[in-house]
Amino acid sequence: MMRIVYSFIHLIGDINLSIDSVATKLILIGDGRVGKTSLCSHLRTKTIPGTYSLTVGLNIEVHETLFQGTSVKLVLWDLAGQNRFGCVRSDFYLGARVALIVFDVQNRGSFFDVKHWIRELKRHSPNTPFILVGNKKDLNKREVSYDEANLVAREFSAQYFETSALEGENVEKLFQTATRLALKGTAVAY
Ligand SMILES: Nc1nc2c(ncn2[C@@H]2O[C@H](COP(=O)(O)OP(=O)(O)O)[C@@H](O)[C@H]2O)c(=O)[nH]1
Ligand SMILES: [Mg+2]
């Protein structure tokens, strides 16, 4: 049954499950170990796993939230850490209503790769809006400044959020903003 629902989401991006309920697809992309799985985990359980485990293949999770009085099922597609841009299958992007492009503020390499992830998203799904996310803001060994990352986001007319999946800072707000973006243009958002 879930598989059928997911293939519908594949086809049309979001579906009205009933008059006051909707499901929408959100994808997380970015280099491995930047905190994509932890962000999803914090959103759902308010904690992140104690031990690091590499995401194998793909995680698909559903998070139910309320948005403007409507029950929204956010279908989170969390890409495996070992995937590189250029190797991600195009059906991962299919029907995505919003993307989170995540990097680690204490890892300059992951920030450098952001432009490749943006290019990849535009190639597969040109109309999918994205939010740039600088994660691990709780750490003091910062290698990327807020202003520098914000500038890249603005270059693409995107928003920039800094988060800590560890402490939960800005996580709820990030996903609320992502939900708003995902539902923009669909009937339920109005
Ligand atoms: N300090 C800190 N560590 C984090 C944060 N988010 C994730 N981590 C750690 O970074 C590692 C990689 O996280 P993970 O979510 O698996 O990254 P992914 O490969 O992008 O899914 C794990 O050891 C996490 O505990 C954060 O906000 N702050
Ligand atoms: Mg992961």
CSV table of C-alpha atoms and ligand atoms in Angstrom, one decimal:
chain,number,residue,atom,x,y,z
A,1,MET,CA,0.0,0.0,0.0
A,2,MET,CA,2.7,2.5,1.0
A,3,ARG,CA,4.5,1.6,-2.3
A,4,ILE,CA,1.4,2.6,-4.2
A,5,VAL,CA,1.2,5.9,-2.4
A,6,TYR,CA,4.9,6.6,-3.1
A,7,SER,CA,4.5,5.9,-6.8
A,8,PHE,CA,1.7,8.3,-6.9
A,9,ILE,CA,3.9,10.9,-5.2
A,10,HIS,CA,6.5,10.1,-7.8
A,11,LEU,CA,4.1,10.9,-10.6
A,12,ILE,CA,2.4,14.0,-9.4
A,13,GLY,CA,4.6,15.3,-6.6
A,14,ASP,CA,1.8,15.8,-4.0
A,15,ILE,CA,-1.6,14.3,-3.6
A,16,ASN,CA,-4.7,15.3,-1.7
A,17,LEU,CA,-5.4,12.4,0.6
A,18,SER,CA,-8.7,13.9,1.6
A,19,ILE,CA,-10.2,17.4,1.6
A,20,ASP,CA,-8.1,18.5,4.6
A,21,SER,CA,-5.0,16.3,4.2
A,22,VAL,CA,-2.1,16.4,1.7
A,23,ALA,CA,1.2,14.6,1.1
A,24,THR,CA,4.2,16.3,-0.4
A,25,LYS,CA,7.7,15.2,-1.3
A,26,LEU,CA,10.8,16.8,0.2
A,27,ILE,CA,14.3,15.7,-0.7
A,28,LEU,CA,17.5,16.2,1.2
A,29,ILE,CA,20.7,16.4,-0.8
A,30,GLY,CA,24.3,17.3,0.0
A,31,ASP,CA,27.6,15.5,0.8
A,32,GLY,CA,27.8,12.6,3.2
A,33,ARG,CA,28.1,13.2,6.9
A,34,VAL,CA,26.7,16.8,6.8
A,35,GLY,CA,23.7,15.9,8.9
A,36,LYS,CA,20.8,15.1,6.5
A,37,THR,CA,19.7,12.0,8.3
A,38,SER,CA,20.1,13.8,11.7
A,39,LEU,CA,17.9,16.7,10.6
A,40,CYS,CA,15.1,14.3,9.6
A,41,SER,CA,15.6,12.4,12.8
A,42,HIS,CA,15.5,15.5,15.0
A,43,LEU,CA,12.3,16.6,13.2
A,44,ARG,CA,10.6,13.3,14.0
A,45,THR,CA,11.9,12.3,17.4
A,46,LYS,CA,13.7,15.5,18.8
A,47,THR,CA,17.0,13.5,19.0
A,48,ILE,CA,19.7,12.3,16.7
A,49,PRO,CA,21.1,8.8,16.7
A,50,GLY,CA,23.9,8.3,19.2
A,51,THR,CA,26.1,6.4,16.9
A,52,TYR,CA,26.7,7.3,13.3
A,53,SER,CA,25.3,4.9,10.7
A,54,LEU,CA,25.7,5.5,7.1
A,55,THR,CA,22.4,5.9,5.2
A,56,VAL,CA,22.3,2.9,2.8
A,57,GLY,CA,20.6,3.7,-0.5
A,58,LEU,CA,17.6,5.8,0.5
A,59,ASN,CA,15.5,6.5,3.6
A,60,ILE,CA,11.9,7.5,3.0
A,61,GLU,CA,10.1,8.7,6.1
A,62,VAL,CA,6.7,10.3,6.6
A,63,HIS,CA,6.4,13.2,9.0
A,64,GLU,CA,2.9,14.5,9.8
A,65,THR,CA,2.6,18.1,10.5
A,66,LEU,CA,-0.1,20.8,10.6
A,67,PHE,CA,0.2,23.7,8.2
A,68,GLN,CA,-2.4,26.4,8.1
A,69,GLY,CA,-5.0,24.1,9.6
A,70,THR,CA,-4.3,21.4,7.1
A,71,SER,CA,-2.8,18.0,8.0
A,72,VAL,CA,0.4,17.6,5.8
A,73,LYS,CA,2.3,14.4,5.4
A,74,LEU,CA,5.8,15.4,4.6
A,75,VAL,CA,7.4,12.6,2.7
A,76,LEU,CA,11.1,12.9,3.4
A,77,TRP,CA,13.5,11.4,0.9
A,78,ASP,CA,16.9,11.2,2.5
A,79,LEU,CA,19.7,10.3,0.2
A,80,ALA,CA,22.5,7.9,1.0
A,81,GLY,CA,25.7,9.6,2.2
A,82,GLN,CA,27.9,7.8,-0.2
A,83,ASN,CA,26.1,9.2,-3.2
A,84,ARG,CA,27.9,11.9,-5.2
A,85,PHE,CA,26.2,14.4,-7.4
A,86,GLY,CA,26.1,12.9,-10.9
A,87,CYS,CA,25.4,9.4,-9.5
A,88,VAL,CA,22.0,10.2,-8.0
A,89,ARG,CA,19.2,8.4,-9.9
A,90,SER,CA,16.8,10.8,-11.6
A,91,ASP,CA,13.7,9.2,-10.0
A,92,PHE,CA,15.0,10.5,-6.7
A,93,TYR,CA,14.2,14.0,-7.9
A,94,LEU,CA,11.0,13.2,-9.7
A,95,GLY,CA,8.0,15.0,-8.2
A,96,ALA,CA,10.1,16.7,-5.5
A,97,ARG,CA,8.2,19.8,-4.3
A,98,VAL,CA,11.1,21.2,-2.3
A,99,ALA,CA,14.8,20.4,-1.7
A,100,LEU,CA,17.0,21.0,1.2
A,101,ILE,CA,20.6,21.4,0.1
A,102,VAL,CA,22.7,20.7,3.2
A,103,PHE,CA,26.3,21.3,4.0
A,104,ASP,CA,28.3,21.4,7.2
A,105,VAL,CA,29.5,24.8,8.3
A,106,GLN,CA,32.7,23.3,9.7
A,107,ASN,CA,33.5,21.5,6.5
A,108,ARG,CA,34.5,23.8,3.6
A,109,GLY,CA,34.6,20.9,1.1
A,110,SER,CA,30.9,20.3,1.7
A,111,PHE,CA,30.1,24.0,1.0
A,112,PHE,CA,32.2,23.9,-2.1
A,113,ASP,CA,30.1,21.0,-3.4
A,114,VAL,CA,26.8,23.0,-2.9
A,115,LYS,CA,27.1,24.5,-6.3
A,116,HIS,CA,27.3,21.0,-7.9
A,117,TRP,CA,24.2,19.9,-5.9
A,118,ILE,CA,22.4,23.0,-7.1
A,119,ARG,CA,23.3,22.2,-10.7
A,120,GLU,CA,22.2,18.6,-10.3
A,121,LEU,CA,18.8,19.7,-8.9
A,122,LYS,CA,18.3,22.2,-11.7
A,123,ARG,CA,19.2,19.5,-14.3
A,124,HIS,CA,16.8,16.9,-13.0
A,125,SER,CA,14.0,19.1,-11.5
A,126,PRO,CA,14.4,22.7,-12.7
A,127,ASN,CA,11.2,24.0,-11.0
A,128,THR,CA,11.9,22.6,-7.5
A,129,PRO,CA,12.7,25.4,-5.1
A,130,PHE,CA,15.4,24.8,-2.6
A,131,ILE,CA,16.6,26.0,0.8
A,132,LEU,CA,20.3,26.1,1.5
A,133,VAL,CA,21.1,24.6,5.0
A,134,GLY,CA,24.3,25.1,6.9
A,135,ASN,CA,24.2,22.5,9.6
A,136,LYS,CA,26.3,21.8,12.8
A,137,LYS,CA,26.2,25.5,13.8
A,138,ASP,CA,26.7,24.3,17.4
A,139,LEU,CA,30.4,23.6,16.6
A,140,ASN,CA,33.0,26.3,17.1
A,141,LYS,CA,35.3,25.2,14.3
A,142,ARG,CA,33.4,27.1,11.6
A,143,GLU,CA,34.9,27.1,8.1
A,144,VAL,CA,32.1,28.9,6.3
A,145,SER,CA,30.7,32.2,7.5
A,146,TYR,CA,27.0,33.0,7.6
A,147,ASP,CA,27.4,35.8,5.1
A,148,GLU,CA,29.3,33.8,2.6
A,149,ALA,CA,26.7,31.0,2.5
A,150,ASN,CA,23.8,33.5,2.5
A,151,LEU,CA,25.3,35.1,-0.6
A,152,VAL,CA,25.3,31.8,-2.5
A,153,ALA,CA,21.7,31.3,-1.5
A,154,ARG,CA,20.7,34.8,-2.7
A,155,GLU,CA,22.5,34.2,-6.0
A,156,PHE,CA,19.8,31.6,-6.6
A,157,SER,CA,17.0,33.5,-4.9
A,158,ALA,CA,16.9,30.9,-2.2
A,159,GLN,CA,16.7,31.2,1.6
A,160,TYR,CA,19.6,30.3,3.9
A,161,PHE,CA,19.1,28.6,7.2
A,162,GLU,CA,21.7,27.6,9.8
A,163,THR,CA,20.8,24.6,12.0
A,164,SER,CA,22.0,22.3,14.6
A,165,ALA,CA,20.4,18.9,14.3
A,166,LEU,CA,22.2,18.1,17.5
A,167,GLU,CA,20.6,20.8,19.6
A,168,GLY,CA,17.6,21.2,17.5
A,169,GLU,CA,18.2,24.9,16.7
A,170,ASN,CA,16.1,26.1,13.8
A,171,VAL,CA,15.1,22.6,12.7
A,172,GLU,CA,11.4,23.1,13.2
A,173,LYS,CA,11.5,26.5,11.5
A,174,LEU,CA,13.4,25.1,8.6
A,175,PHE,CA,10.9,22.3,7.9
A,176,GLN,CA,7.9,24.7,8.4
A,177,THR,CA,9.5,27.0,5.8
A,178,ALA,CA,10.1,24.1,3.5
A,179,THR,CA,6.5,22.9,3.9
A,180,ARG,CA,5.3,26.4,2.9
A,181,LEU,CA,7.5,26.4,-0.2
A,182,ALA,CA,6.4,22.8,-1.1
A,183,LEU,CA,2.7,23.7,-0.9
A,184,LYS,CA,3.0,27.0,-2.7
A,185,GLY,CA,0.8,26.9,-5.7
A,186,THR,CA,-1.4,24.0,-4.4
A,187,ALA,CA,-4.9,24.5,-3.4
A,188,VAL,CA,-4.4,23.6,0.2
A,189,ALA,CA,-2.0,26.4,0.8
A,190,TYR,CA,-4.7,29.0,0.4
B,1,LIG,N1,27.8,18.6,16.4
B,1,LIG,C1,26.9,18.2,15.5
B,1,LIG,N2,27.0,17.0,14.9
B,1,LIG,C2,26.0,16.7,14.0
B,1,LIG,C3,25.0,17.5,13.7
B,1,LIG,N3,24.2,16.9,12.8
B,1,LIG,C4,24.8,15.7,12.6
B,1,LIG,N4,25.9,15.5,13.3
B,1,LIG,C5,26.8,14.4,13.4
B,1,LIG,O1,27.4,14.2,12.1
B,1,LIG,C6,27.5,12.9,11.7
B,1,LIG,C7,26.8,12.7,10.3
B,1,LIG,O2,25.4,12.9,10.5
B,1,LIG,P1,24.3,12.2,9.5
B,1,LIG,O3,23.0,12.8,9.8
B,1,LIG,O4,24.4,10.7,9.4
B,1,LIG,O5,24.8,12.8,8.1
B,1,LIG,P2,24.3,12.5,6.6
B,1,LIG,O6,25.3,11.5,6.0
B,1,LIG,O7,24.3,13.8,5.8
B,1,LIG,O8,23.0,11.8,6.7
B,1,LIG,C8,26.9,12.1,12.8
B,1,LIG,O9,27.9,11.6,13.7
B,1,LIG,C9,26.0,13.0,13.5
B,1,LIG,O10,25.8,12.7,14.9
B,1,LIG,C10,24.9,18.8,14.3
B,1,LIG,O11,24.1,19.7,14.1
B,1,LIG,N5,25.9,19.1,15.2
B,2,MG,MG,22.4,10.0,6.0
